[in-house]
C-alpha cells in the first residue's frame, strides 16, 4: 500500500503497531558499516535499549569496537560503547550470516565516497553490503538506507533486494537520512532535531517507528518532541543532500562576503553577527574562515550536482559549483597572506616560501574531531609546503590521520613545539587549546610574531597587544 505523504508527529504515529519478524518484543537492529555513522548509531541505539549488532568487513575495526575502543575521536562515545558492550545489548561482527539471522531492521551505513572518475558518488559499498545481506536473509526484514546517496538509490536497492531474496520473504526497503555532526554525534543521534523516513508501506512505516521509539520515548521524558516526517523515497534521499547543500551555501555565502570585506575594508565577523540577528537568516554556520571540509559537505555538493545533471536538472544546481569555488579560494587566500606577511611576493607559479618555517595549528577539518578528510587546514599546510616552506603541524587529535594523509609534513607533539622558531603561525582549526593560548608566551617561542587566524577564532586585540602582526579572514587589522 502506498502512503500518501502523511507529515505527522510521533503521537499520531503511535497507532502503528507491527510485530518484529524475529519474535522479539522490539525490533532488533543491525548497522552495516561501522565507520563514523554506523558505529555511532549502533552504540547510541544500544544505549536507547535496543539489541544491536554492528557489522563491518574490516576485521581490525570490528575487533577494536568489540574490545571497547572507538576507532575515531568522538566526545562521549567511548564510555557509551563500553557500557553497552557490558550490558550485552551491543555486539560487533563480520559475518553477514549472523546479521541476517539476528536483525529485523538493517540500516545501511556504508561510505559513499566521491568516484575516482568524476564528481558522482561511488555506490559500490552500498551494492556489496545490500546484495550480501539480502542473499543471507531467511525471514522478513526491513533494509533502511542511511548513507548519503544520489536520489533514486532506494528504488535501485529494491531491485537488488528483489534479485537476491525469495519474494515470499517480503523483504522491504525504506530510507531514513541522518544529520549527525562530528563532535556532536552522540547528542545528534540520541536527541535529533527531526527524523525523516521514506517508506512505501504501512509495515515499513510501523517497523521504522518501532525502531525509533526509543528516541521518541527519551524525548517524552525530557518534555521534548522530535518531529517525524514520513515521506516518499525520493524526498527522503533529497532531504539529506539538500540540507548539506544549504549548509555549504551558507558558509560560502559568508566567505564571499569576507572577500568583499577584504577589498572594501569591512569586518565580516560583525557583518555576520548583524545579519544573523534576523531570525529569517539566523547566526549559525556564518563563520567565515578557511571554508568547509570533511567527509560530507564537499563530496555531497559535487555528487548532488552530478546527479542533477544526469536527471536533466543540472542548471538548478549550477550555483553549487560557485559554492565550491568560493570555498577553494579561501584556502588560496591563506597562501597569499602568508607570502605577503613573509615578504615573498607571488610569481606566476605562486609564492616561493623556501627557507621559511611555518607552524600550522590544526589538521582536523573542525575541532573535536580527528577527521582530516578534505580538511582545509591540511590542504593549506600541504600548499605551504609545496611553496617551499618547512611546515610544522600540530593538532590535538588529528595527528595520526594527518600523518597518514600527508606524510611529508613535519608533525610536532605540542602547540609550543610547533610554534618554537616559527616565522609565521597559522591557526587553521579552532580548537579551544589554540583559542585560549597565551599570545605573550607563544610570542617568546616564535622567531617572528606573525599570525594568520584562518578561523577568526583568536582575540585579535590581545594578540596584537602582545606584539603579533595579526591577519584574520575578511576583517581589517585590529586597532590597538
Ligand atoms: C555535516 C552536516 O553539518 C551534518 O548535518 C551532516 O549529517 C554531516 O555533514 C553528514 O553529511 O554526515 P560535519 O561534516 O560533521 O556535518 O561538519 P559540519 O559541522 O557541518 O562542518 C563542515 C565544515 O564546515 C567544517 O570544516 C567546518 O569547519 C566548516 N564550517 C562550519 C565553517 O567554515 N563555517 C561555519 O560557520 C560552520
Short mmCIF file of C-alpha atoms and ligand atoms in Angstrom, two decimals:
data_model
loop_
_atom_site.label_atom_id
_atom_site.label_comp_id
_atom_site.label_asym_id
_atom_site.label_seq_id
_atom_site.Cartn_x
_atom_site.Cartn_y
_atom_site.Cartn_z
CA UNK A 1 0.00 0.00 0.00
CA UNK A 2 1.31 3.45 -0.89
CA UNK A 3 1.30 6.01 1.86
CA UNK A 4 0.27 9.48 0.65
CA UNK A 5 2.92 11.55 2.46
CA UNK A 6 1.48 11.99 5.94
CA UNK A 7 3.62 14.52 7.79
CA UNK A 8 2.82 13.79 11.35
CA UNK A 9 4.05 13.96 14.90
CA UNK A 10 5.06 10.76 16.71
CA UNK A 11 1.93 10.70 18.85
CA UNK A 12 -0.22 10.36 15.73
CA UNK A 13 2.05 7.58 14.50
CA UNK A 14 1.86 5.61 17.72
CA UNK A 15 -1.05 3.52 16.50
CA UNK A 16 1.24 1.81 14.02
CA UNK A 17 1.87 -1.50 15.74
CA UNK A 18 3.92 -4.15 13.97
CA UNK A 19 5.47 -7.29 15.33
CA UNK A 20 9.19 -7.75 14.67
CA UNK A 21 9.69 -10.85 12.46
CA UNK A 22 12.37 -12.17 14.87
CA UNK A 23 9.71 -12.54 17.56
CA UNK A 24 11.50 -10.09 19.86
CA UNK A 25 9.35 -7.53 21.68
CA UNK A 26 11.04 -4.59 19.96
CA UNK A 27 12.90 -4.74 16.66
CA UNK A 28 16.47 -5.94 16.74
CA UNK A 29 18.69 -3.55 14.85
CA UNK A 30 21.77 -4.04 12.68
CA UNK A 31 24.03 -1.26 11.39
CA UNK A 32 26.07 -2.28 8.36
CA UNK A 33 29.27 -0.27 8.04
CA UNK A 34 30.85 0.80 11.32
CA UNK A 35 32.52 3.96 10.13
CA UNK A 36 31.67 7.22 11.73
CA UNK A 37 27.95 6.95 11.05
CA UNK A 38 27.26 3.27 11.67
CA UNK A 39 29.39 2.91 14.81
CA UNK A 40 27.83 5.98 16.41
CA UNK A 41 24.30 4.83 15.58
CA UNK A 42 24.94 1.27 16.77
CA UNK A 43 26.32 2.45 20.10
CA UNK A 44 23.63 5.08 20.69
CA UNK A 45 20.73 2.78 19.78
CA UNK A 46 22.05 0.17 22.23
CA UNK A 47 22.09 2.99 24.76
CA UNK A 48 18.40 3.58 23.95
CA UNK A 49 17.72 -0.02 24.97
CA UNK A 50 17.69 -1.83 21.62
CA UNK A 51 19.51 -5.09 20.94
CA UNK A 52 22.07 -4.07 18.34
CA UNK A 53 24.59 -5.69 16.03
CA UNK A 54 27.27 -3.63 14.29
CA UNK A 55 28.71 -5.16 11.12
CA UNK A 56 31.78 -4.37 9.05
CA UNK A 57 34.00 -6.24 6.61
CA UNK A 58 37.02 -4.62 8.27
CA UNK A 59 38.07 -7.19 10.89
CA UNK A 60 40.52 -4.86 12.63
CA UNK A 61 37.84 -2.23 13.12
CA UNK A 62 35.35 -4.77 14.46
CA UNK A 63 37.97 -6.20 16.85
CA UNK A 64 38.63 -2.70 18.18
CA UNK A 65 34.95 -1.94 18.69
CA UNK A 66 34.26 -5.33 20.28
CA UNK A 67 37.27 -4.65 22.52
CA UNK A 68 35.71 -1.38 23.73
CA UNK A 69 37.68 1.07 21.60
CA UNK A 70 36.06 3.59 19.26
CA UNK A 71 38.31 3.79 16.15
CA UNK A 72 37.85 7.58 15.81
CA UNK A 73 37.60 10.56 18.14
CA UNK A 74 34.06 11.46 19.18
CA UNK A 75 33.36 13.00 22.60
CA UNK A 76 31.35 10.72 24.90
CA UNK A 77 31.24 7.71 22.59
CA UNK A 78 33.94 5.52 24.23
CA UNK A 79 32.09 5.45 27.50
CA UNK A 80 28.76 4.55 25.88
CA UNK A 81 30.47 1.80 23.86
CA UNK A 82 31.90 0.16 26.95
CA UNK A 83 28.68 0.43 28.97
CA UNK A 84 26.63 -1.15 26.23
CA UNK A 85 29.11 -3.92 25.45
CA UNK A 86 28.99 -4.83 29.12
CA UNK A 87 25.18 -4.76 29.16
CA UNK A 88 25.21 -7.40 26.39
CA UNK A 89 22.89 -5.34 24.17
CA UNK A 90 25.67 -4.46 21.72
CA UNK A 91 27.92 -6.72 19.64
CA UNK A 92 30.11 -6.30 16.57
CA UNK A 93 30.54 -8.97 13.91
CA UNK A 94 31.99 -9.53 10.44
CA UNK A 95 29.51 -12.19 9.31
CA UNK A 96 26.58 -11.35 7.00
CA UNK A 97 25.00 -14.60 8.06
CA UNK A 98 24.88 -13.54 11.71
CA UNK A 99 23.47 -10.14 10.80
CA UNK A 100 20.76 -11.66 8.61
CA UNK A 101 19.84 -14.14 11.32
CA UNK A 102 19.76 -11.50 14.07
CA UNK A 103 18.06 -8.31 12.94
CA UNK A 104 14.60 -7.11 11.96
CA UNK A 105 15.77 -3.72 10.71
CA UNK A 106 19.07 -3.40 8.83
CA UNK A 107 20.47 0.12 8.50
CA UNK A 108 22.91 0.57 5.61
CA UNK A 109 25.59 3.00 6.85
CA UNK A 110 28.48 2.30 4.47
CA UNK A 111 30.54 5.06 2.85
CA UNK A 112 29.62 6.67 -0.47
CA UNK A 113 32.88 8.45 -1.39
CA UNK A 114 33.40 10.61 -4.46
CA UNK A 115 34.11 8.47 -7.52
CA UNK A 116 37.66 8.43 -8.79
CA UNK A 117 36.50 9.29 -12.32
CA UNK A 118 34.17 12.23 -11.60
CA UNK A 119 32.00 14.14 -9.17
CA UNK A 120 29.37 11.43 -8.63
CA UNK A 121 29.06 9.13 -5.62
CA UNK A 122 30.63 5.68 -5.61
CA UNK A 123 27.83 3.25 -4.67
CA UNK A 124 29.91 0.07 -4.73
CA UNK A 125 29.89 -0.36 -0.93
CA UNK A 126 26.11 0.07 -0.87
CA UNK A 127 25.73 -2.53 -3.61
CA UNK A 128 28.03 -5.05 -1.92
CA UNK A 129 26.50 -4.73 1.53
CA UNK A 130 22.88 -4.88 0.35
CA UNK A 131 23.47 -7.79 -2.03
CA UNK A 132 25.39 -9.86 0.52
CA UNK A 133 22.88 -9.17 3.25
CA UNK A 134 19.91 -9.93 1.00
CA UNK A 135 21.42 -13.28 -0.06
CA UNK A 136 21.54 -14.40 3.57
CA UNK A 137 18.07 -13.30 4.68
CA UNK A 138 15.80 -16.16 5.72
CA UNK A 139 12.78 -14.22 7.03
CA UNK A 140 11.04 -10.91 6.54
CA UNK A 141 13.16 -7.83 7.29
CA UNK A 142 13.39 -4.13 6.56
CA UNK A 143 16.51 -2.70 4.86
CA UNK A 144 16.88 1.01 5.58
CA UNK A 145 19.32 3.25 3.74
CA UNK A 146 21.15 5.84 5.84
CA UNK A 147 24.22 6.53 3.72
CA UNK A 148 24.18 9.78 1.72
CA UNK A 149 23.26 8.76 -1.82
CA UNK A 150 22.08 10.09 -5.17
CA UNK A 151 18.31 10.31 -5.47
CA UNK A 152 16.98 7.09 -6.99
CA UNK A 153 19.23 4.79 -4.95
CA UNK A 154 16.39 3.41 -2.79
CA UNK A 155 14.50 2.23 -5.90
CA UNK A 156 17.70 0.59 -7.17
CA UNK A 157 18.20 -1.12 -3.79
CA UNK A 158 14.67 -2.52 -4.08
CA UNK A 159 15.72 -4.11 -7.36
CA UNK A 160 18.88 -5.56 -5.76
CA UNK A 161 16.79 -7.00 -2.94
CA UNK A 162 14.30 -8.47 -5.40
CA UNK A 163 17.20 -10.08 -7.27
CA UNK A 164 18.76 -11.67 -4.19
CA UNK A 165 15.82 -12.68 -1.98
CA UNK A 166 12.89 -15.02 -2.25
CA UNK A 167 9.78 -12.82 -2.91
CA UNK A 168 7.88 -14.85 -0.31
CA UNK A 169 10.07 -13.37 2.43
CA UNK A 170 8.59 -9.91 1.58
CA UNK A 171 11.80 -8.07 2.45
CA UNK A 172 11.19 -4.32 2.18
CA UNK A 173 13.27 -1.20 1.69
CA UNK A 174 12.97 2.23 3.32
CA UNK A 175 15.10 5.36 3.58
CA UNK A 176 16.00 7.38 6.66
CA UNK A 177 18.72 10.01 6.24
CA UNK A 178 20.93 11.06 9.14
CA UNK A 179 22.07 14.53 10.08
CA UNK A 180 24.72 13.95 12.73
CA UNK A 181 27.63 16.32 13.02
CA UNK A 182 31.04 15.10 14.06
CA UNK A 183 31.86 16.37 17.52
CA UNK A 184 28.14 16.39 18.48
CA UNK A 185 27.27 12.97 17.13
CA UNK A 186 26.04 11.36 20.36
CA UNK A 187 23.61 14.19 21.04
CA UNK A 188 22.52 14.29 17.39
CA UNK A 189 21.60 10.59 17.46
CA UNK A 190 20.00 10.47 20.91
CA UNK A 191 18.28 13.85 20.57
CA UNK A 192 17.84 14.52 16.85
CA UNK A 193 16.08 17.68 15.71
CA UNK A 194 13.98 15.60 13.29
CA UNK A 195 13.55 12.09 11.95
CA UNK A 196 12.77 11.66 8.27
CA UNK A 197 11.59 8.37 6.82
CA UNK A 198 10.87 7.47 3.22
CA UNK A 199 8.52 4.47 3.08
CA UNK A 200 6.16 2.74 0.67
CA UNK A 201 4.09 0.62 3.05
CA UNK A 202 2.38 0.74 6.44
CA UNK A 203 4.54 -2.19 7.55
CA UNK A 204 7.79 -0.35 6.77
CA UNK A 205 6.44 2.76 8.48
CA UNK A 206 5.48 0.77 11.56
CA UNK A 207 8.82 -1.03 11.74
CA UNK A 208 10.70 2.26 11.43
CA UNK A 209 8.54 3.85 14.06
CA UNK A 210 9.26 0.93 16.41
CA UNK A 211 12.96 1.19 15.57
CA UNK A 212 12.91 4.85 16.63
CA UNK A 213 10.53 4.59 19.56
CA UNK A 214 13.46 4.81 21.97
CA UNK A 215 14.28 8.26 20.57
CA UNK A 216 10.67 9.44 20.94
CA UNK A 217 10.43 7.97 24.45
CA UNK A 218 13.61 9.73 25.58
CA UNK A 219 12.24 13.00 24.17
CA UNK A 220 8.96 12.49 26.05
CA UNK A 221 10.79 12.01 29.37
CA UNK A 222 12.58 15.30 28.71
CA UNK A 223 9.40 17.09 27.71
CA UNK A 224 10.56 17.48 24.11
CA UNK A 225 9.08 16.41 20.80
CA UNK A 226 11.05 15.04 17.89
CA UNK A 227 9.29 15.95 14.65
CA UNK A 228 8.77 12.98 12.34
CA UNK A 229 8.42 13.45 8.59
CA UNK A 230 7.06 10.45 6.73
CA UNK A 231 7.54 10.80 3.01
CA UNK A 232 8.44 9.04 -0.24
CA UNK A 233 11.84 7.60 -1.19
CA UNK A 234 12.97 10.44 -3.46
CA UNK A 235 12.16 13.16 -0.94
CA UNK A 236 13.88 11.30 1.91
CA UNK A 237 17.02 10.91 -0.20
CA UNK A 238 16.93 14.54 -1.34
CA UNK A 239 16.40 15.94 2.18
CA UNK A 240 19.91 14.92 3.15
CA UNK A 241 21.77 16.38 0.18
CA UNK A 242 19.57 19.48 0.21
CA UNK A 243 20.42 20.08 3.88
CA UNK A 244 24.16 19.72 3.27
CA UNK A 245 23.96 21.87 0.13
CA UNK A 246 22.19 24.59 2.11
CA UNK A 247 24.81 24.49 4.90
CA UNK A 248 27.65 24.63 2.37
CA UNK A 249 25.96 27.54 0.63
CA UNK A 250 25.59 29.42 3.89
CA UNK A 251 29.31 29.01 4.64
CA UNK A 252 30.35 30.03 1.13
CA UNK A 253 27.96 32.98 1.26
CA UNK A 254 29.70 34.38 4.32
CA UNK A 255 33.11 33.60 2.83
CA UNK A 256 32.09 35.52 -0.31
CA UNK A 257 31.17 38.42 1.99
CA UNK A 258 34.64 38.02 3.56
CA UNK A 259 36.19 38.50 0.12
CA UNK A 260 34.19 41.69 -0.35
CA UNK A 261 35.09 42.91 3.16
CA UNK A 262 38.76 42.33 2.35
CA UNK A 263 38.67 44.77 -0.57
CA UNK A 264 36.17 47.20 0.97
CA UNK A 265 37.71 47.38 4.44
CA UNK A 266 34.74 45.82 6.27
CA UNK A 267 34.70 43.26 9.06
CA UNK A 268 32.90 40.03 8.13
CA UNK A 269 32.58 38.89 11.75
CA UNK A 270 30.50 41.96 12.58
CA UNK A 271 28.61 41.67 9.32
CA UNK A 272 27.74 38.03 10.13
CA UNK A 273 26.62 38.95 13.63
CA UNK A 274 24.47 41.75 12.33
CA UNK A 275 22.66 39.77 9.64
CA UNK A 276 22.39 36.76 11.96
CA UNK A 277 20.14 38.65 14.38
CA UNK A 278 17.44 38.44 11.73
CA UNK A 279 15.70 35.17 12.65
CA UNK A 280 14.99 34.54 8.96
CA UNK A 281 18.78 34.35 8.44
CA UNK A 282 20.00 33.00 11.80
CA UNK A 283 23.52 33.25 13.13
CA UNK A 284 24.70 29.65 12.81
CA UNK A 285 27.01 28.45 10.02
CA UNK A 286 28.03 32.02 9.29
CA UNK A 287 31.63 31.75 10.47
CA UNK A 288 33.91 33.00 7.74
CA UNK A 289 37.35 31.42 7.54
CA UNK A 290 39.21 28.82 5.52
CA UNK A 291 35.94 27.20 4.48
CA UNK A 292 34.27 23.83 4.80
CA UNK A 293 35.89 20.41 4.58
CA UNK A 294 35.26 16.94 5.95
CA UNK A 295 33.91 13.71 4.54
CA UNK A 296 30.46 15.13 3.78
CA UNK A 297 29.86 18.71 2.62
CA UNK A 298 32.47 18.87 -0.19
CA UNK A 299 31.70 15.49 -1.72
CA UNK A 300 27.94 15.81 -1.21
CA UNK A 301 27.60 19.07 -3.13
CA UNK A 302 29.58 17.57 -6.00
CA UNK A 303 27.58 14.33 -6.07
CA UNK A 304 24.35 16.35 -5.91
CA UNK A 305 25.38 18.38 -8.97
CA UNK A 306 26.40 15.23 -10.84
CA UNK A 307 23.06 13.55 -10.12
CA UNK A 308 21.02 16.64 -11.02
CA UNK A 309 22.92 16.80 -14.31
CA UNK A 310 22.12 13.14 -15.03
CA UNK A 311 18.46 13.81 -14.35
CA UNK A 312 18.36 16.88 -16.59
CA UNK A 313 18.25 19.48 -13.81
CA UNK A 314 21.92 20.45 -13.88
CA UNK A 315 21.14 24.16 -14.21
CA UNK A 316 19.18 24.16 -10.98
CA UNK A 317 22.32 23.35 -9.03
CA UNK A 318 24.87 25.32 -11.03
CA UNK A 319 25.25 27.69 -8.06
CA UNK A 320 26.80 24.82 -6.09
CA UNK A 321 29.76 24.98 -8.45
CA UNK A 322 30.24 28.58 -7.32
CA UNK A 323 29.85 27.49 -3.68
CA UNK A 324 32.70 25.04 -4.25
CA UNK A 325 34.86 27.69 -5.96
CA UNK A 326 34.40 30.25 -3.15
CA UNK A 327 35.35 27.51 -0.70
CA UNK A 328 38.55 26.59 -2.57
CA UNK A 329 39.56 30.26 -2.95
CA UNK A 330 39.66 30.63 0.84
CA UNK A 331 42.45 28.05 1.01
CA UNK A 332 44.43 30.01 -1.57
CA UNK A 333 43.86 33.19 0.41
CA UNK A 334 45.94 31.85 3.32
CA UNK A 335 48.84 31.14 0.97
CA UNK A 336 48.64 34.70 -0.37
CA UNK A 337 48.51 36.15 3.16
CA UNK A 338 51.49 34.00 4.20
CA UNK A 339 53.55 35.22 1.23
CA UNK A 340 52.58 38.82 1.95
CA UNK A 341 53.45 38.61 5.66
CA UNK A 342 56.76 36.88 4.95
CA UNK A 343 57.64 39.36 2.22
CA UNK A 344 57.62 36.72 -0.52
CA UNK A 345 55.62 38.14 -3.42
CA UNK A 346 54.00 35.53 -5.62
CA UNK A 347 55.29 34.80 -9.11
CA UNK A 348 53.28 33.11 -11.87
CA UNK A 349 53.76 29.73 -10.15
CA UNK A 350 52.62 31.09 -6.77
CA UNK A 351 54.76 32.29 -3.88
CA UNK A 352 58.23 30.98 -3.12
CA UNK A 353 58.33 30.28 0.62
CA UNK A 354 61.58 28.33 0.62
CA UNK A 355 63.72 28.79 3.71
CA UNK A 356 60.77 29.82 5.90
CA UNK A 357 59.49 27.85 8.88
CA UNK A 358 55.74 27.90 9.40
CA UNK A 359 53.68 26.48 12.28
CA UNK A 360 50.25 25.14 11.29
CA UNK A 361 47.96 24.72 14.27
CA UNK A 362 45.13 22.37 13.38
CA UNK A 363 44.88 19.47 10.95
CA UNK A 364 41.35 18.18 11.59
CA UNK A 365 38.58 19.61 9.39
CA UNK A 366 36.96 21.03 12.51
CA UNK A 367 37.58 20.94 16.27
CA UNK A 368 36.63 17.98 18.49
CA UNK A 369 37.29 15.60 15.61
CA UNK A 370 40.30 13.63 14.39
CA UNK A 371 38.91 13.55 10.85
CA UNK A 372 41.21 15.06 8.23
CA UNK A 373 39.19 14.14 5.13
CA UNK A 374 39.28 17.12 2.75
CA UNK A 375 40.48 19.23 5.66
CA UNK A 376 41.13 22.86 4.72
CA UNK A 377 43.89 23.02 7.37
CA UNK A 378 45.80 20.07 6.00
CA UNK A 379 45.31 21.17 2.38
CA UNK A 380 46.73 24.60 3.29
CA UNK A 381 49.65 23.00 5.18
CA UNK A 382 50.42 20.95 2.07
CA UNK A 383 50.12 24.09 -0.11
CA UNK A 384 52.59 25.97 2.10
CA UNK A 385 55.00 23.01 1.93
CA UNK A 386 54.60 22.86 -1.86
CA UNK A 387 55.59 26.52 -1.96
CA UNK A 388 58.84 25.54 -0.25
CA UNK A 389 58.08 26.26 3.44
CA UNK A 390 59.23 23.98 6.24
CA UNK A 391 55.80 23.27 7.76
CA UNK A 392 55.37 22.03 11.34
CA UNK A 393 51.88 20.78 12.14
CA UNK A 394 50.19 20.15 15.47
CA UNK A 395 46.62 19.02 16.13
CA UNK A 396 45.22 17.83 19.48
CA UNK A 397 43.52 14.72 17.98
CA UNK A 398 44.17 14.52 14.27
CA UNK A 399 47.90 13.76 14.20
CA UNK A 400 47.74 10.07 13.27
CA UNK A 401 45.28 10.64 10.43
CA UNK A 402 47.15 13.74 9.25
CA UNK A 403 50.46 11.84 9.21
CA UNK A 404 48.89 9.10 7.11
CA UNK A 405 47.33 11.60 4.67
CA UNK A 406 50.30 14.00 4.34
CA UNK A 407 53.37 12.02 5.43
CA UNK A 408 55.93 14.52 4.16
CA UNK A 409 54.99 17.35 6.55
CA UNK A 410 56.69 17.62 9.96
CA UNK A 411 54.48 16.80 12.94
CA UNK A 412 55.06 18.11 16.46
CA UNK A 413 53.91 16.74 19.80
CA UNK A 414 52.57 20.03 21.14
CA UNK A 415 51.46 23.50 20.18
CA UNK A 416 54.58 25.01 21.74
CA UNK A 417 56.88 22.63 19.81
CA UNK A 418 55.20 23.66 16.55
CA UNK A 419 55.43 27.38 17.33
CA UNK A 420 59.07 27.29 18.50
CA UNK A 421 61.25 29.10 15.92
CA UNK A 422 58.33 29.57 13.54
CA UNK A 423 58.45 32.68 11.37
CA UNK A 424 54.70 32.52 10.86
CA UNK A 425 51.92 30.83 12.86
CA UNK A 426 48.72 29.78 11.04
CA UNK A 427 45.75 28.81 13.22
CA UNK A 428 43.56 26.79 10.86
CA UNK A 429 41.26 24.70 13.11
CA UNK A 430 39.58 26.45 16.03
CA UNK A 431 40.45 24.02 18.85
CA UNK A 432 39.91 25.51 22.34
CA UNK A 433 43.61 24.91 23.04
CA UNK A 434 44.51 27.43 20.30
CA UNK A 435 41.72 29.89 21.07
CA UNK A 436 42.81 30.03 24.71
CA UNK A 437 46.57 30.07 24.05
CA UNK A 438 48.59 32.84 25.69
CA UNK A 439 49.90 35.08 22.86
CA UNK A 440 52.57 36.51 25.18
CA UNK A 441 54.06 33.09 25.96
CA UNK A 442 53.87 31.92 22.33
CA UNK A 443 55.50 35.18 21.21
CA UNK A 444 58.57 34.27 23.24
CA UNK A 445 58.92 30.96 21.35
CA UNK A 446 58.31 32.11 17.79
CA UNK A 447 61.02 33.59 15.57
CA UNK A 448 58.59 36.21 14.22
CA UNK A 449 55.34 37.38 15.76
CA UNK A 450 53.24 36.87 12.62
CA UNK A 451 49.90 35.10 12.90
CA UNK A 452 47.17 34.16 10.41
CA UNK A 453 43.87 33.40 12.10
CA UNK A 454 42.22 31.21 9.48
CA UNK A 455 39.07 30.75 11.58
CA UNK A 456 38.70 34.24 13.10
CA UNK A 457 38.84 32.45 16.44
CA UNK A 458 41.60 34.38 18.25
CA UNK A 459 41.20 37.53 20.28
CA UNK A 460 42.74 39.86 17.70
CA UNK A 461 43.27 42.69 20.16
CA UNK A 462 45.15 40.67 22.79
CA UNK A 463 47.35 39.04 20.14
CA UNK A 464 48.14 42.47 18.71
CA UNK A 465 48.82 43.88 22.17
CA UNK A 466 51.27 41.01 22.71
CA UNK A 467 53.17 42.30 19.68
CA UNK A 468 51.83 39.98 16.97
CA UNK A 469 51.02 41.16 13.47
CA UNK A 470 47.54 39.65 13.16
CA UNK A 471 45.68 38.78 9.95
CA UNK A 472 42.15 37.37 10.10
CA UNK A 473 39.86 36.31 7.26
CA UNK A 474 37.69 39.12 5.92
CA UNK A 475 38.47 41.54 8.70
CA UNK A 476 40.77 44.53 8.99
CA UNK A 477 43.81 44.57 11.25
CA UNK A 478 42.82 45.37 14.82
CA UNK A 479 43.34 48.86 16.21
CA UNK A 480 45.29 48.61 19.47
C1 LIG B 1 27.83 17.86 8.12
C2 LIG B 1 26.43 18.38 8.47
O1 LIG B 1 26.54 19.53 9.31
C3 LIG B 1 25.62 17.29 9.20
O2 LIG B 1 24.31 17.74 9.46
C4 LIG B 1 25.58 16.05 8.30
O3 LIG B 1 24.88 14.99 8.94
C5 LIG B 1 27.00 15.59 8.03
O4 LIG B 1 27.72 16.66 7.36
C6 LIG B 1 26.94 14.38 7.13
O5 LIG B 1 26.57 14.54 5.96
O6 LIG B 1 27.13 13.27 7.62
P1 LIG B 1 30.08 17.54 9.54
O7 LIG B 1 30.72 17.05 8.28
O8 LIG B 1 30.31 16.82 10.83
O9 LIG B 1 28.49 17.61 9.36
O10 LIG B 1 30.62 19.02 9.72
P2 LIG B 1 30.00 20.47 9.91
O11 LIG B 1 29.83 20.80 11.32
O12 LIG B 1 28.83 20.66 9.01
O13 LIG B 1 31.21 21.36 9.35
C7 LIG B 1 31.64 21.21 7.99
C8 LIG B 1 32.75 22.15 7.70
O14 LIG B 1 32.28 23.48 7.63
C9 LIG B 1 33.90 22.18 8.73
O15 LIG B 1 35.12 22.18 8.04
C10 LIG B 1 33.68 23.47 9.48
O16 LIG B 1 34.86 24.00 9.99
C11 LIG B 1 33.11 24.35 8.38
N1 LIG B 1 32.28 25.47 8.87
C12 LIG B 1 31.16 25.25 9.59
C13 LIG B 1 32.65 26.78 8.55
O17 LIG B 1 33.67 27.01 7.87
N2 LIG B 1 31.88 27.81 8.99
C14 LIG B 1 30.75 27.60 9.71
O18 LIG B 1 30.08 28.60 10.09
C15 LIG B 1 30.40 26.30 10.03
#
